[in-house]
Amino acid sequence: MAQLTCENLTLGYDGNVIVENLDFSINEGDYLCIVGENGSGKSTLMKTILGLQPPVSGKILTGDGLSRSEIGYLPQQTDVQRDFPASVREIVLSGCQARCGIRPFYSKEEKALAESNMEKMGITQFAKRCYRELSGGQQQRVLLARALCATRKLLLLDEPVSGLDPKVTAEMYSLIEELNSKENITIIMISHDIAAAVKYASHILHIDKTVFFGTKQEYLQSDAGKRFTVPENA
């Protein structure tokens, strides 16, 4: 059974339709990259999956034991968010809020989970540091650790390497690949980097005038894939 299914989904806001009749599904352990031009509806799709805005029409269904509260999210940051005056530990722990319910404190298990995810992301030494003092790459690791506190099943990543230098970008892609391949966490990632999408993803959703969804191999053979990718031997 699919973890996430979009059925006949139409997206938009303020009365404007962006993309119509979107159909796709992903299973546990898939790595889906969403690509397309600016304004094509990629971020709108992610916000709709998260329930942050309603679809114009259609359905988003979860299955295979996944609930909406078990989806981890790494959004694009604003300048204000990059300057947030909280410690790294506080920000990572905040990913456990959905687990707390009405309980006004974090349990020992939740604190241990935050420590484990900080260690996994290589940021334990920054635990007491103020978030806004960190580099862009370090901040992304903090936010990824926070997202992991919310889920062991599905991560939504909105341009997770935006603004990072090539070395840090490669490190971030490697971390995400390990979460997918070694821990079987399903990944849905928005990316402008089609080369990276083709390198890492198992599936591609290309939103354009026409919509493509399929495996990476199917994408490379499609009209969209042929237009936007360069053959390896070119």
Coordinates of N, CA and C in Angstrom, one line a residue:
M1 N 0.8 -1.2 0.0 CA 0.0 0.0 0.0 C 0.9 1.3 0.0
A2 N 0.5 2.3 -0.8 CA 1.3 3.5 -0.9 C 1.3 4.3 0.4
Q3 N 2.4 4.9 0.7 CA 2.5 5.8 1.9 C 1.7 7.1 1.7
L4 N 1.8 7.6 0.5 CA 1.2 8.9 0.1 C 0.6 8.8 -1.3
T5 N -0.6 9.2 -1.5 CA -1.2 9.2 -2.8 C -1.9 10.5 -3.0
C6 N -1.7 11.1 -4.2 CA -2.4 12.3 -4.6 C -3.3 11.9 -5.8
E7 N -4.6 12.2 -5.6 CA -5.6 11.8 -6.6 C -6.3 13.0 -7.2
N8 N -6.1 13.1 -8.5 CA -6.8 14.2 -9.3 C -6.7 15.5 -8.6
L9 N -5.4 15.8 -8.2 CA -5.2 17.0 -7.3 C -5.0 18.3 -8.2
T10 N -5.8 19.3 -7.8 CA -5.6 20.6 -8.4 C -5.1 21.6 -7.4
L11 N -4.1 22.3 -7.6 CA -3.5 23.2 -6.7 C -3.6 24.7 -7.1
G12 N -3.6 25.5 -6.1 CA -3.6 26.9 -6.3 C -3.9 27.7 -5.1
Y13 N -3.9 29.0 -5.2 CA -4.2 29.9 -4.1 C -4.8 31.2 -4.6
D14 N -5.5 31.9 -3.7 CA -6.2 33.2 -4.1 C -7.0 33.1 -5.3
G15 N -7.6 31.9 -5.5 CA -8.4 31.7 -6.7 C -7.7 31.4 -8.0
N16 N -6.4 31.3 -7.9 CA -5.6 31.0 -9.1 C -5.1 29.6 -9.1
V17 N -5.5 28.9 -10.2 CA -5.1 27.5 -10.4 C -3.7 27.4 -10.9
I18 N -2.8 26.6 -10.3 CA -1.4 26.5 -10.7 C -1.2 25.2 -11.5
V19 N -1.6 24.1 -11.0 CA -1.5 22.8 -11.7 C -2.7 22.0 -11.4
E20 N -3.1 21.3 -12.5 CA -4.4 20.5 -12.4 C -4.2 19.0 -12.6
N21 N -5.1 18.3 -12.0 CA -5.2 16.8 -12.2 C -3.9 16.1 -12.0
L22 N -3.3 16.3 -10.9 CA -2.0 15.7 -10.5 C -2.3 14.4 -9.8
D23 N -1.7 13.3 -10.4 CA -1.9 12.0 -9.9 C -0.5 11.3 -9.7
F24 N -0.2 10.9 -8.5 CA 1.0 10.1 -8.2 C 0.9 9.5 -6.9
S25 N 1.7 8.5 -6.6 CA 1.8 7.8 -5.3 C 3.2 7.4 -5.1
I26 N 3.6 7.4 -3.8 CA 4.9 6.9 -3.4 C 4.8 5.9 -2.3
N27 N 5.8 5.0 -2.3 CA 5.8 3.9 -1.3 C 7.0 4.1 -0.3
E28 N 6.9 3.3 0.7 CA 8.0 3.4 1.7 C 9.3 3.2 1.1
G29 N 10.3 4.1 1.4 CA 11.7 3.9 0.9 C 11.9 4.6 -0.4
D30 N 10.9 5.2 -1.0 CA 11.1 5.9 -2.3 C 11.8 7.2 -2.0
Y31 N 12.5 7.7 -3.1 CA 13.1 9.0 -3.1 C 12.6 9.8 -4.3
L32 N 11.7 10.7 -4.0 CA 11.0 11.4 -5.0 C 11.6 12.8 -5.1
C33 N 12.1 13.2 -6.3 CA 12.5 14.6 -6.5 C 11.4 15.3 -7.3
I34 N 11.0 16.5 -6.9 CA 10.0 17.3 -7.6 C 10.8 18.4 -8.3
V35 N 10.7 18.5 -9.6 CA 11.4 19.5 -10.3 C 10.5 20.3 -11.2
G36 N 10.9 21.4 -11.7 CA 10.1 22.3 -12.5 C 10.5 23.7 -12.4
E37 N 10.0 24.6 -13.3 CA 10.3 26.0 -13.3 C 9.8 26.7 -12.0
N38 N 10.3 27.9 -11.7 CA 9.8 28.7 -10.6 C 8.3 29.0 -10.9
G39 N 7.5 28.9 -9.9 CA 6.1 29.2 -10.1 C 5.3 28.1 -10.6
S40 N 5.9 26.9 -10.8 CA 5.2 25.8 -11.4 C 4.2 25.1 -10.4
G41 N 4.5 25.3 -9.1 CA 3.6 24.7 -8.1 C 4.3 23.7 -7.2
K42 N 5.6 23.7 -7.2 CA 6.3 22.7 -6.4 C 6.1 23.0 -4.9
S43 N 6.4 24.2 -4.4 CA 6.2 24.5 -3.0 C 4.7 24.5 -2.6
T44 N 3.9 24.8 -3.5 CA 2.4 24.8 -3.2 C 2.0 23.3 -3.0
L45 N 2.5 22.4 -3.8 CA 2.2 21.0 -3.6 C 2.7 20.5 -2.2
M46 N 3.9 20.9 -1.8 CA 4.4 20.5 -0.5 C 3.6 21.0 0.6
K47 N 3.2 22.3 0.5 CA 2.4 22.9 1.6 C 1.0 22.2 1.6
T48 N 0.5 21.8 0.5 CA -0.8 21.1 0.5 C -0.7 19.7 1.1
I49 N 0.4 19.0 0.8 CA 0.6 17.7 1.4 C 0.7 17.9 2.9
L50 N 1.3 18.9 3.4 CA 1.5 19.2 4.9 C 0.2 19.6 5.5
G51 N -0.8 20.0 4.7 CA -2.1 20.5 5.3 C -2.0 22.0 5.6
L52 N -1.0 22.7 5.1 CA -0.9 24.1 5.4 C -1.8 25.0 4.5
Q53 N -2.2 24.4 3.4 CA -3.3 25.0 2.6 C -4.1 23.9 1.9
P54 N -5.3 24.2 1.7 CA -6.2 23.2 1.1 C -6.0 23.1 -0.4
P55 N -6.3 21.9 -1.0 CA -6.2 21.8 -2.4 C -7.5 22.4 -3.0
V56 N -7.4 22.9 -4.3 CA -8.5 23.4 -5.0 C -9.5 22.3 -5.2
S57 N -9.0 21.1 -5.5 CA -9.9 19.9 -5.6 C -9.0 18.7 -5.6
G58 N -9.6 17.5 -5.4 CA -8.8 16.3 -5.4 C -8.5 15.9 -3.9
K59 N -7.7 14.8 -3.8 CA -7.5 14.2 -2.5 C -6.0 13.9 -2.3
I60 N -5.5 14.0 -1.0 CA -4.2 13.5 -0.6 C -4.5 12.5 0.5
L61 N -4.1 11.3 0.2 CA -4.3 10.2 1.1 C -3.0 9.6 1.7
T62 N -3.0 9.3 3.0 CA -1.9 8.6 3.6 C -2.2 7.2 3.8
G63 N -1.2 6.3 3.8 CA -1.5 4.9 4.0 C -0.2 4.2 4.6
D64 N -0.2 2.9 4.6 CA 0.9 2.1 5.1 C 1.3 2.5 6.5
G65 N 0.3 2.9 7.4 CA 0.6 3.3 8.7 C 1.1 4.7 8.9
L66 N 1.1 5.5 7.9 CA 1.6 6.9 8.0 C 0.4 7.8 8.3
S67 N 0.7 8.7 9.3 CA -0.3 9.8 9.6 C 0.3 11.1 9.3
R68 N -0.5 12.1 9.1 CA 0.0 13.5 8.7 C 1.0 14.0 9.8
S69 N 0.7 13.6 11.0 CA 1.6 14.1 12.1 C 3.0 13.5 12.1
E70 N 3.2 12.5 11.3 CA 4.4 11.8 11.2 C 5.3 12.2 10.0
I71 N 5.0 13.3 9.4 CA 5.7 13.8 8.3 C 6.7 14.9 8.8
G72 N 8.0 14.7 8.5 CA 9.0 15.7 8.9 C 9.2 16.7 7.8
Y73 N 9.4 17.9 8.1 CA 9.5 19.0 7.1 C 10.7 19.9 7.3
L74 N 11.5 20.1 6.2 CA 12.5 21.0 6.2 C 12.2 22.1 5.2
P75 N 11.7 23.3 5.6 CA 11.3 24.3 4.7 C 12.4 25.2 4.2
Q76 N 12.2 26.0 3.2 CA 13.1 27.0 2.8 C 13.1 28.1 3.9
Q77 N 14.3 28.6 4.3 CA 14.4 29.6 5.4 C 14.3 31.0 4.9
T78 N 13.6 31.8 5.7 CA 13.7 33.3 5.4 C 14.8 33.9 6.2
D79 N 15.2 35.1 5.9 CA 16.3 35.8 6.6 C 15.9 35.9 8.1
V80 N 14.7 36.1 8.5 CA 14.3 36.2 9.9 C 14.5 34.9 10.6
Q81 N 14.1 33.8 9.9 CA 14.3 32.5 10.5 C 15.8 32.1 10.7
R82 N 16.6 32.5 9.8 CA 18.1 32.3 9.9 C 18.7 33.0 11.1
D83 N 18.0 34.1 11.6 CA 18.5 34.9 12.7 C 17.7 34.5 14.0
F84 N 17.1 33.3 14.1 CA 16.3 33.0 15.2 C 17.2 32.8 16.5
P85 N 16.8 33.5 17.6 CA 17.7 33.5 18.8 C 17.4 32.4 19.8
A86 N 17.6 31.1 19.3 CA 17.4 30.0 20.2 C 18.6 29.1 20.1
S87 N 18.8 28.2 21.1 CA 19.9 27.3 21.0 C 19.6 26.1 20.0
V88 N 20.7 25.5 19.5 CA 20.5 24.4 18.6 C 19.7 23.3 19.3
R89 N 19.9 23.0 20.5 CA 19.2 21.9 21.2 C 17.7 22.3 21.3
E90 N 17.4 23.5 21.6 CA 16.0 23.9 21.6 C 15.3 23.7 20.3
I91 N 16.0 24.1 19.2 CA 15.3 24.0 17.9 C 15.1 22.5 17.5
V92 N 16.1 21.7 17.8 CA 16.0 20.3 17.5 C 14.9 19.7 18.3
L93 N 14.8 20.0 19.6 CA 13.8 19.4 20.4 C 12.4 19.8 20.0
S94 N 12.3 21.0 19.4 CA 10.9 21.5 18.9 C 10.3 20.6 17.9
G95 N 11.1 19.7 17.3 CA 10.6 18.8 16.3 C 9.8 17.7 17.0
C96 N 9.9 17.6 18.3 CA 9.1 16.6 19.1 C 7.7 17.1 19.5
Q97 N 7.4 18.3 19.2 CA 6.2 19.0 19.7 C 4.9 18.2 19.4
A98 N 4.9 17.6 18.2 CA 3.7 16.8 17.8 C 3.5 15.6 18.7
R99 N 4.7 15.1 19.2 CA 4.6 13.9 20.1 C 4.1 14.3 21.5
C100 N 4.3 15.5 21.9 CA 3.9 16.0 23.2 C 2.4 16.1 23.5
G101 N 1.7 16.4 22.4 CA 0.3 16.6 22.6 C 0.1 17.9 23.5
I102 N -0.7 17.7 24.5 CA -1.0 18.8 25.4 C 0.0 18.9 26.6
R103 N 0.9 17.9 26.6 CA 2.0 17.9 27.7 C 2.9 19.0 27.5
P104 N 3.1 19.8 28.6 CA 3.9 21.1 28.4 C 5.4 20.9 28.6
F105 N 5.9 19.7 28.5 CA 7.4 19.4 28.7 C 7.8 18.2 27.8
Y106 N 9.1 18.1 27.6 CA 9.6 17.0 26.8 C 10.0 15.9 27.7
S107 N 9.7 14.7 27.3 CA 10.0 13.5 28.1 C 11.5 13.1 27.9
K108 N 12.0 12.2 28.8 CA 13.3 11.7 28.6 C 13.6 11.1 27.3
E109 N 12.6 10.4 26.8 CA 12.7 9.7 25.5 C 12.8 10.7 24.4
E110 N 12.1 11.8 24.4 CA 12.1 12.9 23.4 C 13.5 13.6 23.5
K111 N 14.0 13.8 24.7 CA 15.3 14.5 24.8 C 16.4 13.6 24.3
A112 N 16.2 12.2 24.5 CA 17.2 11.3 24.0 C 17.2 11.2 22.5
L113 N 16.0 11.3 21.9 CA 15.8 11.3 20.5 C 16.5 12.5 19.8
A114 N 16.3 13.7 20.5 CA 16.9 14.9 20.0 C 18.5 14.8 20.0
E115 N 19.0 14.2 21.1 CA 20.4 14.0 21.2 C 20.9 13.1 20.1
S116 N 20.2 12.0 19.9 CA 20.5 11.0 18.9 C 20.6 11.6 17.5
N117 N 19.6 12.5 17.2 CA 19.5 13.1 15.9 C 20.6 14.2 15.7
M118 N 20.9 14.9 16.8 CA 22.0 15.8 16.7 C 23.4 15.1 16.4
E119 N 23.5 13.9 17.1 CA 24.7 13.1 16.8 C 24.8 12.6 15.4
K120 N 23.6 12.2 14.9 CA 23.5 11.7 13.5 C 23.9 12.7 12.5
M121 N 23.5 14.0 12.8 CA 23.8 15.1 11.9 C 25.1 15.8 12.1
G122 N 25.9 15.2 13.1 CA 27.2 15.8 13.4 C 27.2 17.2 14.0
I123 N 26.2 17.5 14.8 CA 26.0 18.9 15.4 C 26.0 18.9 16.9
T124 N 26.4 17.7 17.5 CA 26.3 17.7 19.0 C 27.1 18.8 19.6
Q125 N 28.3 19.1 19.0 CA 29.1 20.1 19.6 C 28.5 21.5 19.6
F126 N 27.5 21.7 18.8 CA 26.8 23.0 18.7 C 25.6 23.1 19.6
A127 N 25.3 22.1 20.4 CA 24.0 22.0 21.1 C 23.6 23.2 21.9
K128 N 24.7 23.9 22.5 CA 24.4 25.0 23.3 C 24.6 26.4 22.6
R129 N 25.0 26.2 21.3 CA 25.3 27.4 20.5 C 24.0 28.1 20.1
C130 N 24.0 29.4 19.9 CA 22.8 30.0 19.3 C 22.7 29.7 17.8
Y131 N 21.5 29.4 17.4 CA 21.3 28.9 16.0 C 21.8 30.0 15.0
R132 N 21.6 31.2 15.3 CA 21.9 32.3 14.3 C 23.4 32.5 14.2
E133 N 24.2 31.9 15.1 CA 25.6 32.0 15.0 C 26.2 31.0 14.0
L134 N 25.4 30.0 13.5 CA 25.9 28.9 12.7 C 26.0 29.3 11.2
S135 N 26.8 28.6 10.5 CA 26.8 28.7 9.0 C 25.6 28.2 8.4
G136 N 25.4 28.5 7.1 CA 24.2 28.0 6.4 C 24.1 26.5 6.4
G137 N 25.2 25.8 6.2 CA 25.2 24.3 6.2 C 25.0 23.7 7.5
Q138 N 25.5 24.4 8.6 CA 25.2 23.9 9.9 C 23.8 24.1 10.3
Q139 N 23.2 25.2 9.9 CA 21.8 25.4 10.2 C 20.9 24.4 9.5
Q140 N 21.3 24.0 8.2 CA 20.5 23.0 7.6 C 20.6 21.6 8.3
R141 N 21.7 21.3 8.8 CA 21.8 20.1 9.6 C 21.0 20.1 10.9
V142 N 20.9 21.3 11.5 CA 20.0 21.5 12.7 C 18.6 21.2 12.3
L143 N 18.1 21.8 11.2 CA 16.8 21.7 10.7 C 16.4 20.3 10.3
L144 N 17.4 19.6 9.7 CA 17.2 18.2 9.4 C 17.1 17.3 10.6
A145 N 17.9 17.6 11.6 CA 17.8 16.9 12.9 C 16.4 17.1 13.5
R146 N 15.9 18.4 13.4 CA 14.6 18.7 13.9 C 13.5 17.9 13.2
A147 N 13.6 17.9 11.9 CA 12.6 17.1 11.1 C 12.7 15.6 11.4
L148 N 13.8 15.1 11.7 CA 13.9 13.7 12.1 C 13.3 13.4 13.5
C149 N 13.2 14.4 14.3 CA 12.5 14.2 15.6 C 11.0 14.1 15.4
A150 N 10.5 14.5 14.2 CA 9.1 14.5 13.9 C 8.7 13.2 13.2
T151 N 9.7 12.5 12.7 CA 9.3 11.3 11.8 C 10.4 10.3 11.8
R152 N 10.0 9.0 11.6 CA 11.0 8.0 11.2 C 10.5 7.4 9.8
K153 N 9.6 8.1 9.2 CA 8.9 7.5 8.0 C 9.1 8.4 6.7
L154 N 8.8 9.7 6.8 CA 8.7 10.5 5.6 C 9.2 11.9 5.8
L155 N 10.1 12.3 5.0 CA 10.7 13.7 5.1 C 10.3 14.5 3.8
L156 N 9.8 15.7 4.0 CA 9.6 16.7 2.9 C 10.7 17.7 3.0
L157 N 11.5 17.9 2.0 CA 12.6 18.8 1.9 C 12.4 19.8 0.8
D158 N 12.3 21.1 1.2 CA 12.1 22.1 0.2 C 13.4 22.8 -0.1
E159 N 14.1 22.5 -1.2 CA 15.3 23.1 -1.6 C 16.4 23.1 -0.5
P160 N 16.7 21.9 0.0 CA 17.6 21.8 1.2 C 19.0 22.3 1.0
V161 N 19.4 22.4 -0.2 CA 20.8 22.9 -0.5 C 20.9 24.3 -1.0
S162 N 19.8 25.0 -1.0 CA 19.7 26.3 -1.6 C 20.7 27.3 -0.8
G163 N 21.6 27.9 -1.6 CA 22.5 28.9 -1.0 C 23.8 28.3 -0.4
L164 N 23.9 27.0 -0.5 CA 25.1 26.3 0.1 C 26.2 26.2 -0.9
D165 N 27.5 26.2 -0.5 CA 28.6 26.1 -1.4 C 28.7 24.6 -1.9
P166 N 29.4 24.3 -2.9 CA 29.4 23.0 -3.5 C 29.8 21.9 -2.5
K167 N 30.8 22.1 -1.7 CA 31.2 21.1 -0.7 C 30.1 20.8 0.3
V168 N 29.5 21.8 0.8 CA 28.4 21.6 1.8 C 27.2 21.0 1.1
T169 N 26.9 21.4 -0.1 CA 25.9 20.8 -0.9 C 26.0 19.3 -1.0
A170 N 27.3 18.9 -1.4 CA 27.5 17.4 -1.5 C 27.4 16.7 -0.2
E171 N 27.8 17.3 0.9 CA 27.6 16.7 2.2 C 26.1 16.5 2.6
M172 N 25.3 17.6 2.2 CA 23.9 17.5 2.6 C 23.2 16.4 1.7
Y173 N 23.5 16.3 0.4 CA 23.0 15.3 -0.4 C 23.4 13.9 0.1
S174 N 24.6 13.8 0.6 CA 25.1 12.5 1.1 C 24.3 12.1 2.4
L175 N 24.0 13.1 3.3 CA 23.3 12.8 4.5 C 21.8 12.4 4.1
I176 N 21.2 13.0 3.2 CA 19.9 12.7 2.8 C 19.8 11.3 2.2
E177 N 20.8 11.0 1.3 CA 20.9 9.7 0.7 C 21.0 8.6 1.7
E178 N 21.8 8.8 2.8 CA 22.0 7.8 3.8 C 20.7 7.6 4.6
L179 N 20.0 8.7 4.9 CA 18.7 8.5 5.6 C 17.7 7.6 4.7
N180 N 17.8 7.8 3.4 CA 16.9 7.0 2.5 C 17.4 5.6 2.4
S181 N 18.7 5.4 2.1 CA 19.2 4.1 1.8 C 19.4 3.2 3.0
K182 N 19.9 3.8 4.1 CA 20.3 3.0 5.3 C 19.1 3.0 6.3
E183 N 18.3 4.0 6.4 CA 17.2 4.0 7.4 C 15.8 3.9 6.8
N184 N 15.8 3.7 5.5 CA 14.5 3.5 4.7 C 13.5 4.6 5.0
I185 N 14.0 5.8 5.2 CA 13.1 7.0 5.3 C 12.7 7.5 3.9
T186 N 11.4 7.6 3.6 CA 11.0 8.1 2.3 C 11.3 9.6 2.2
I187 N 11.8 10.0 1.1 CA 12.2 11.3 0.8 C 11.3 11.9 -0.3
I188 N 10.8 13.1 -0.1 CA 10.2 14.0 -1.1 C 10.9 15.3 -1.1
M189 N 11.7 15.6 -2.1 CA 12.5 16.8 -2.1 C 12.3 17.6 -3.4
I190 N 12.0 18.9 -3.1 CA 12.0 19.9 -4.2 C 13.4 20.3 -4.6
S191 N 13.7 20.3 -5.9 CA 15.1 20.7 -6.3 C 15.0 21.4 -7.6
H192 N 15.9 22.4 -7.7 CA 16.1 23.0 -9.1 C 17.3 22.3 -9.8
D193 N 18.0 21.4 -9.1 CA 19.2 20.8 -9.6 C 18.7 19.4 -10.2
I194 N 18.4 19.5 -11.5 CA 17.9 18.3 -12.2 C 19.0 17.2 -12.2
A195 N 20.3 17.6 -12.3 CA 21.4 16.6 -12.4 C 21.4 15.8 -11.1
A196 N 21.3 16.5 -9.9 CA 21.3 15.9 -8.6 C 20.0 15.0 -8.5
A197 N 18.9 15.5 -9.0 CA 17.7 14.7 -8.9 C 17.8 13.4 -9.6
V198 N 18.4 13.4 -10.8 CA 18.6 12.2 -11.6 C 19.6 11.3 -10.9
K199 N 20.6 11.9 -10.2 CA 21.6 11.1 -9.6 C 21.1 10.4 -8.3
Y200 N 20.3 11.0 -7.5 CA 19.9 10.5 -6.2 C 18.5 9.9 -6.2
A201 N 17.5 10.4 -7.0 CA 16.1 10.0 -6.8 C 15.8 8.6 -7.4
S202 N 14.8 8.0 -6.8 CA 14.3 6.8 -7.5 C 13.1 7.1 -8.4
H203 N 12.4 8.3 -8.1 CA 11.3 8.7 -8.9 C 11.4 10.2 -9.1
I204 N 10.8 10.7 -10.2 CA 10.8 12.1 -10.6 C 9.4 12.6 -10.8
L205 N 9.0 13.7 -10.2 CA 7.8 14.4 -10.6 C 8.2 15.7 -11.2
H206 N 8.0 15.9 -12.5 CA 8.4 17.1 -13.2 C 7.1 17.8 -13.6
I207 N 6.9 19.0 -12.9 CA 5.7 19.8 -13.1 C 6.0 20.9 -14.1
D208 N 5.3 20.8 -15.3 CA 5.5 21.8 -16.3 C 4.2 22.0 -17.0
K209 N 4.2 22.4 -18.2 CA 2.9 22.5 -19.0 C 2.2 21.2 -19.0
T210 N 3.0 20.1 -19.1 CA 2.5 18.8 -18.9 C 3.2 18.2 -17.7
V211 N 2.6 17.3 -17.0 CA 3.2 16.7 -15.8 C 3.8 15.3 -16.1
F212 N 5.0 15.1 -15.6 CA 5.6 13.7 -15.7 C 5.7 13.2 -14.3
F213 N 5.4 11.9 -14.1 CA 5.7 11.2 -12.9 C 6.1 9.8 -13.3
G214 N 7.2 9.3 -12.8 CA 7.7 8.0 -13.0 C 9.0 7.7 -12.4
T215 N 9.6 6.6 -12.7 CA 10.9 6.2 -12.2 C 12.0 7.1 -12.8
K216 N 13.1 7.1 -12.2 CA 14.3 7.9 -12.8 C 14.5 7.4 -14.2
Q217 N 14.5 6.1 -14.4 CA 14.8 5.5 -15.8 C 13.8 6.0 -16.8
E218 N 12.5 5.9 -16.4 CA 11.4 6.4 -17.2 C 11.6 7.9 -17.6
Y219 N 12.0 8.6 -16.6 CA 12.2 10.1 -16.8 C 13.2 10.3 -17.9
L220 N 14.3 9.6 -17.8 CA 15.4 9.8 -18.7 C 15.0 9.5 -20.1
Q221 N 14.0 8.7 -20.3 CA 13.6 8.3 -21.6 C 12.4 9.2 -22.1
S222 N 11.9 10.0 -21.2 CA 10.7 10.8 -21.5 C 11.1 12.1 -22.3
D223 N 10.2 12.8 -22.9 CA 10.4 14.1 -23.6 C 11.0 15.1 -22.6
A224 N 10.4 15.2 -21.4 CA 10.8 16.1 -20.4 C 12.2 15.8 -19.9
G225 N 12.5 14.6 -19.7 CA 13.9 14.2 -19.3 C 14.9 14.5 -20.3
K226 N 14.6 14.2 -21.6 CA 15.5 14.5 -22.7 C 15.8 16.0 -22.9
R227 N 14.8 16.8 -22.6 CA 15.0 18.2 -22.7 C 15.8 18.8 -21.6
F228 N 15.7 18.3 -20.4 CA 16.4 18.9 -19.3 C 17.6 18.2 -18.7
T229 N 17.9 17.1 -19.3 CA 19.1 16.4 -18.8 C 20.1 16.2 -19.9
V230 N 21.4 16.0 -19.5 CA 22.5 15.8 -20.5 C 22.9 14.4 -20.4
P231 N 23.0 13.7 -21.5 CA 23.5 12.3 -21.5 C 24.9 12.2 -20.8
E232 N 25.2 11.1 -20.1 CA 26.4 10.9 -19.4 C 27.6 11.0 -20.3
N233 N 27.5 10.5 -21.5 CA 28.6 10.4 -22.4 C 28.7 11.7 -23.3
A234 N 27.9 12.7 -23.0 CA 27.9 13.9 -23.8 C 29.2 14.8 -23.5

